Amino acid sequence: FAGYISQVLKNYTDHACDGEYVSLRCPHRTTISIQSSFYGRIVPSHQLCPSRYPHSYATLIKEDVTCSVGTSLQKMLDECQDRRSCQFLVNSRLFGTDPCPGTGKYLLVWYKCRPNEYKSKVACEDDKLRLSCKKSMVIAIYSAVFGRTQGGSLECPYQNLGMPVIECQSATALQLMIKRCHGKRSCSIYASTYEFGDPCYPGIQKHLNVIYTCDNTPLLLPVDETQPPALSSSSSSSSMEPVGVSTEMALLSNILAAYAFIT
């Protein structure tokens, strides 16, 4: 179970060059939840997915490193969302149009493994959130958000103070909830800026939304959620454990996270 929870909590990043298969897999009792996706090229080919054209031909065409399509996320949702596994061949036709003909491209996808059965609890700002599981079962935190989201919360309606709806979220909410509640039968925490800090402008009402599961186990190993997502060394790797990556590959993971934030 400790390994199962470790897999569920981690973010996974996979990639495939043009002409290769991308393959996503999640463990038993979970399904794929796509977080972000990128198709194009934003780093030189000597760092990732070398050009497949002959060297003499490649020198005639200047490589485009500002190349991307806006349909990659929707395509990944169509192909893989809510499935336990998915696999398909990566090429520009899959995404509609070729954003940069003559430049070799690649797909980057960032995903999590979502439990098939989970619970959700919300606490308004300064209220106490209580989580509990039945006897012989313990809490496994899947996600936690403290702040204000675009859709708001039905449990905590926002007062219209004439302020624009700006999304703002604490960067440490998930780590704090794991520290407080992971592996325990019950726990409680206040949805306050004292606990989570204030990620929003003064006066903006916030709420805490936690998604968790209950499972039966006598032992849970600690989970490290502070490590950044890792790119697998091979797009066809079947291992669910993150593997060591080069500096360039780790940089790509950070670029993907920044790309998702910007979009």
Short mmCIF file of C-alpha atoms in Angstrom, two decimals:
data_model
loop_
_atom_site.label_atom_id
_atom_site.label_comp_id
_atom_site.label_asym_id
_atom_site.label_seq_id
_atom_site.Cartn_x
_atom_site.Cartn_y
_atom_site.Cartn_z
CA PHE A 1 0.00 0.00 0.00
CA ALA A 2 2.87 2.37 0.76
CA GLY A 3 4.14 1.88 -2.78
CA TYR A 4 0.63 2.37 -4.16
CA ILE A 5 0.17 5.65 -2.31
CA SER A 6 3.64 6.79 -3.35
CA GLN A 7 2.64 6.24 -6.98
CA VAL A 8 -0.68 8.02 -6.54
CA LEU A 9 0.82 11.10 -4.91
CA LYS A 10 3.67 11.67 -7.33
CA ASN A 11 3.50 13.69 -10.52
CA TYR A 12 4.71 11.85 -13.60
CA THR A 13 6.20 13.32 -16.74
CA ASP A 14 6.65 11.30 -19.93
CA HIS A 15 7.82 12.24 -23.41
CA ALA A 16 8.06 10.86 -26.93
CA CYS A 17 9.70 12.17 -30.10
CA ASP A 18 7.92 12.31 -33.45
CA GLY A 19 7.54 8.77 -34.75
CA GLU A 20 7.68 7.19 -31.28
CA TYR A 21 4.91 5.84 -29.08
CA VAL A 22 4.00 7.59 -25.84
CA SER A 23 2.71 5.23 -23.16
CA LEU A 24 1.07 6.27 -19.88
CA ARG A 25 0.19 3.80 -17.12
CA CYS A 26 -1.27 4.02 -13.64
CA PRO A 27 -1.38 1.35 -10.91
CA HIS A 28 -4.40 -0.78 -9.99
CA ARG A 29 -7.44 1.14 -8.68
CA THR A 30 -6.31 4.44 -10.21
CA THR A 31 -6.82 6.22 -13.52
CA ILE A 32 -4.84 8.80 -15.49
CA SER A 33 -5.46 12.45 -14.68
CA ILE A 34 -3.76 14.71 -17.26
CA GLN A 35 -2.29 17.84 -15.68
CA SER A 36 -0.60 19.49 -18.65
CA SER A 37 0.71 18.75 -22.12
CA PHE A 38 3.04 20.28 -24.71
CA TYR A 39 3.72 19.37 -28.36
CA GLY A 40 6.32 21.23 -30.40
CA ARG A 41 9.91 22.21 -29.66
CA ILE A 42 11.30 24.65 -27.11
CA VAL A 43 14.85 23.28 -26.72
CA PRO A 44 17.50 22.51 -29.36
CA SER A 45 17.49 19.03 -30.87
CA HIS A 46 20.89 18.15 -29.39
CA GLN A 47 19.23 18.29 -25.95
CA LEU A 48 16.11 16.27 -26.79
CA CYS A 49 14.85 14.28 -29.78
CA PRO A 50 17.65 14.77 -32.36
CA SER A 51 16.55 15.64 -35.90
CA ARG A 52 15.66 12.62 -38.05
CA TYR A 53 16.63 14.43 -41.25
CA PRO A 54 20.06 13.88 -42.86
CA HIS A 55 22.68 16.26 -41.49
CA SER A 56 23.18 17.98 -44.85
CA TYR A 57 19.43 18.64 -45.15
CA ALA A 58 19.08 19.72 -41.52
CA THR A 59 21.73 22.42 -41.98
CA LEU A 60 19.63 24.03 -44.72
CA ILE A 61 16.65 24.52 -42.41
CA LYS A 62 16.93 26.64 -39.30
CA GLU A 63 15.50 24.78 -36.35
CA ASP A 64 12.47 26.43 -34.74
CA VAL A 65 12.71 26.39 -30.92
CA THR A 66 9.58 28.48 -30.34
CA CYS A 67 7.19 25.96 -31.85
CA SER A 68 4.03 24.64 -30.17
CA VAL A 69 0.38 23.76 -30.79
CA GLY A 70 -2.57 24.73 -28.65
CA THR A 71 -4.42 21.42 -29.06
CA SER A 72 -2.01 19.09 -27.24
CA LEU A 73 -3.79 19.25 -23.87
CA GLN A 74 -7.23 18.52 -25.34
CA LYS A 75 -5.79 15.68 -27.41
CA MET A 76 -4.21 14.09 -24.32
CA LEU A 77 -7.51 14.44 -22.45
CA ASP A 78 -9.32 12.74 -25.34
CA GLU A 79 -6.82 9.88 -25.56
CA CYS A 80 -5.93 9.18 -21.93
CA GLN A 81 -8.07 10.95 -19.32
CA ASP A 82 -9.77 8.57 -16.84
CA ARG A 83 -8.12 5.47 -18.33
CA ARG A 84 -5.70 3.20 -16.54
CA SER A 85 -3.33 3.15 -19.53
CA CYS A 86 -3.06 4.62 -23.00
CA GLN A 87 -0.62 4.46 -25.90
CA PHE A 88 -0.45 6.17 -29.29
CA LEU A 89 2.00 7.23 -32.00
CA VAL A 90 3.21 10.82 -31.81
CA ASN A 91 3.21 12.90 -35.01
CA SER A 92 2.02 16.33 -36.13
CA ARG A 93 -1.11 14.94 -37.86
CA LEU A 94 -2.38 13.83 -34.47
CA PHE A 95 -2.64 17.46 -33.35
CA GLY A 96 -4.25 18.88 -36.48
CA THR A 97 -1.56 21.00 -38.12
CA ASP A 98 2.23 21.03 -38.21
CA PRO A 99 3.32 24.18 -36.32
CA CYS A 100 6.87 24.11 -37.74
CA PRO A 101 7.45 21.93 -40.84
CA GLY A 102 11.02 20.69 -41.13
CA THR A 103 11.63 20.84 -37.35
CA GLY A 104 11.54 17.63 -35.33
CA LYS A 105 9.01 17.87 -32.51
CA TYR A 106 8.14 15.98 -29.33
CA LEU A 107 5.31 15.49 -26.88
CA LEU A 108 5.66 16.19 -23.17
CA VAL A 109 2.84 15.17 -20.84
CA TRP A 110 2.48 15.68 -17.09
CA TYR A 111 -0.03 13.49 -15.27
CA LYS A 112 -1.08 12.01 -11.94
CA CYS A 113 -2.80 8.75 -11.03
CA ARG A 114 -6.20 9.47 -9.50
CA PRO A 115 -7.85 6.92 -7.19
CA ASN A 116 -11.05 5.41 -8.56
CA GLU A 117 -12.76 6.02 -5.22
CA TYR A 118 -12.06 9.20 -3.30
CA LYS A 119 -13.66 11.71 -0.97
CA SER A 120 -13.68 15.48 -1.11
CA LYS A 121 -14.00 17.92 1.79
CA VAL A 122 -14.10 21.72 1.84
CA ALA A 123 -13.59 24.18 4.68
CA CYS A 124 -14.16 27.91 4.36
CA GLU A 125 -11.46 30.31 5.53
CA ASP A 126 -10.85 30.14 9.32
CA ASP A 127 -13.07 27.04 9.69
CA LYS A 128 -11.67 23.69 10.82
CA LEU A 129 -11.37 20.84 8.34
CA ARG A 130 -11.73 17.34 9.82
CA LEU A 131 -10.85 14.14 7.98
CA SER A 132 -11.47 10.63 9.29
CA CYS A 133 -11.54 7.03 8.14
CA LYS A 134 -13.19 3.93 9.55
CA LYS A 135 -11.43 1.68 12.01
CA SER A 136 -8.34 -0.09 10.60
CA MET A 137 -8.25 2.39 7.68
CA VAL A 138 -5.96 5.39 7.18
CA ILE A 139 -6.00 8.64 5.24
CA ALA A 140 -4.12 9.07 1.96
CA ILE A 141 -4.13 12.65 0.68
CA TYR A 142 -4.46 12.97 -3.10
CA SER A 143 -4.68 16.73 -3.57
CA ALA A 144 -5.11 19.90 -1.51
CA VAL A 145 -5.86 23.47 -2.57
CA PHE A 146 -5.93 26.51 -0.31
CA GLY A 147 -6.82 29.81 -1.88
CA ARG A 148 -9.34 30.95 -4.45
CA THR A 149 -10.21 29.16 -7.67
CA GLN A 150 -11.95 30.47 -10.79
CA GLY A 151 -15.02 28.31 -10.18
CA GLY A 152 -15.20 29.17 -6.49
CA SER A 153 -16.81 26.81 -4.01
CA LEU A 154 -20.48 26.00 -3.50
CA GLU A 155 -19.80 25.44 0.21
CA CYS A 156 -18.04 28.80 0.56
CA PRO A 157 -19.70 31.37 -1.75
CA TYR A 158 -17.64 34.52 -2.27
CA GLN A 159 -19.02 37.91 -1.38
CA ASN A 160 -19.00 40.27 -4.34
CA LEU A 161 -16.67 43.03 -3.20
CA GLY A 162 -16.19 44.44 -6.67
CA MET A 163 -12.88 42.64 -7.04
CA PRO A 164 -11.98 40.64 -10.16
CA VAL A 165 -11.98 36.83 -9.85
CA ILE A 166 -8.25 36.03 -9.76
CA GLU A 167 -7.13 32.48 -9.06
CA CYS A 168 -4.59 32.20 -6.26
CA GLN A 169 -3.39 29.05 -4.51
CA SER A 170 -0.92 28.14 -1.80
CA ALA A 171 2.15 26.31 -3.11
CA THR A 172 2.55 24.32 0.13
CA ALA A 173 -1.02 23.12 0.75
CA LEU A 174 -0.46 19.56 -0.47
CA GLN A 175 2.81 19.09 1.45
CA LEU A 176 1.23 20.41 4.65
CA MET A 177 -1.83 18.16 4.36
CA ILE A 178 0.40 15.12 3.75
CA LYS A 179 2.47 16.00 6.81
CA ARG A 180 -0.59 16.48 9.02
CA CYS A 181 -2.87 13.70 7.81
CA HIS A 182 -1.13 11.11 5.65
CA GLY A 183 -1.24 7.64 7.23
CA LYS A 184 -3.49 8.70 10.14
CA ARG A 185 -6.97 7.50 10.97
CA SER A 186 -8.17 11.08 11.60
CA CYS A 187 -6.79 14.61 11.59
CA SER A 188 -7.89 18.23 11.67
CA ILE A 189 -6.50 21.54 10.47
CA TYR A 190 -7.75 25.13 10.25
CA ALA A 191 -8.22 26.60 6.78
CA SER A 192 -6.32 29.71 7.78
CA THR A 193 -3.50 31.88 6.52
CA TYR A 194 -1.69 31.03 9.76
CA GLU A 195 -1.38 27.44 8.56
CA PHE A 196 -1.04 27.92 4.80
CA GLY A 197 0.15 31.49 4.35
CA ASP A 198 -1.80 33.96 2.22
CA PRO A 199 -1.42 33.33 -1.52
CA CYS A 200 -3.99 35.99 -2.45
CA TYR A 201 -4.37 39.74 -2.33
CA PRO A 202 -5.62 41.12 1.02
CA GLY A 203 -9.37 40.79 1.48
CA ILE A 204 -9.89 37.88 -0.92
CA GLN A 205 -11.89 35.04 0.63
CA LYS A 206 -10.26 31.64 0.47
CA HIS A 207 -11.16 28.01 1.12
CA LEU A 208 -9.43 24.67 1.61
CA ASN A 209 -10.40 21.77 -0.66
CA VAL A 210 -8.91 18.34 0.06
CA ILE A 211 -9.35 15.12 -1.93
CA TYR A 212 -8.36 11.94 -0.10
CA THR A 213 -8.93 8.22 0.09
CA CYS A 214 -9.23 5.72 2.93
CA ASP A 215 -7.49 2.37 2.74
CA ASN A 216 -6.69 -0.42 5.17
CA THR A 217 -3.04 -0.81 6.10
CA PRO A 218 -1.06 -1.16 9.34
CA LEU A 219 1.99 0.58 7.89
CA LEU A 220 2.68 3.60 5.73
CA LEU A 221 6.07 4.78 4.59
CA PRO A 222 6.67 8.54 4.41
CA VAL A 223 6.13 10.06 0.99
CA ASP A 224 8.36 12.76 -0.44
CA GLU A 225 6.24 15.15 -2.52
CA THR A 226 8.87 17.89 -2.60
CA GLN A 227 10.78 16.42 -5.56
CA PRO A 228 9.95 17.84 -9.00
CA PRO A 229 8.39 15.59 -11.65
CA ALA A 230 10.97 13.45 -13.42
CA LEU A 231 11.12 12.63 -17.10
CA SER A 232 11.46 8.93 -17.76
CA SER A 233 14.55 7.85 -19.66
CA SER A 234 12.45 6.03 -22.24
CA SER A 235 8.97 6.69 -23.57
CA SER A 236 8.29 2.95 -23.57
CA SER A 237 9.38 2.35 -19.97
CA SER A 238 6.85 0.35 -17.99
CA SER A 239 8.25 1.26 -14.57
CA MET A 240 6.09 3.55 -12.49
CA GLU A 241 9.00 4.75 -10.33
CA PRO A 242 10.68 8.00 -11.41
CA VAL A 243 14.18 7.48 -12.70
CA GLY A 244 17.34 9.58 -12.74
CA VAL A 245 17.49 12.21 -15.47
CA SER A 246 20.08 14.55 -16.92
CA THR A 247 20.18 18.26 -16.18
CA GLU A 248 18.60 19.00 -19.56
CA MET A 249 15.72 16.58 -18.95
CA ALA A 250 15.10 17.99 -15.49
CA LEU A 251 15.05 21.44 -17.07
CA LEU A 252 12.36 20.27 -19.49
CA SER A 253 10.20 19.21 -16.58
CA ASN A 254 10.50 22.69 -15.09
CA ILE A 255 9.73 24.23 -18.48
CA LEU A 256 6.57 22.13 -18.74
CA ALA A 257 5.45 23.25 -15.29
CA ALA A 258 6.06 26.88 -16.23
CA TYR A 259 4.25 26.40 -19.57
CA ALA A 260 1.22 24.97 -17.74
CA PHE A 261 1.24 27.87 -15.28
CA ILE A 262 1.41 30.48 -18.04
CA THR A 263 -1.38 28.93 -20.14
#
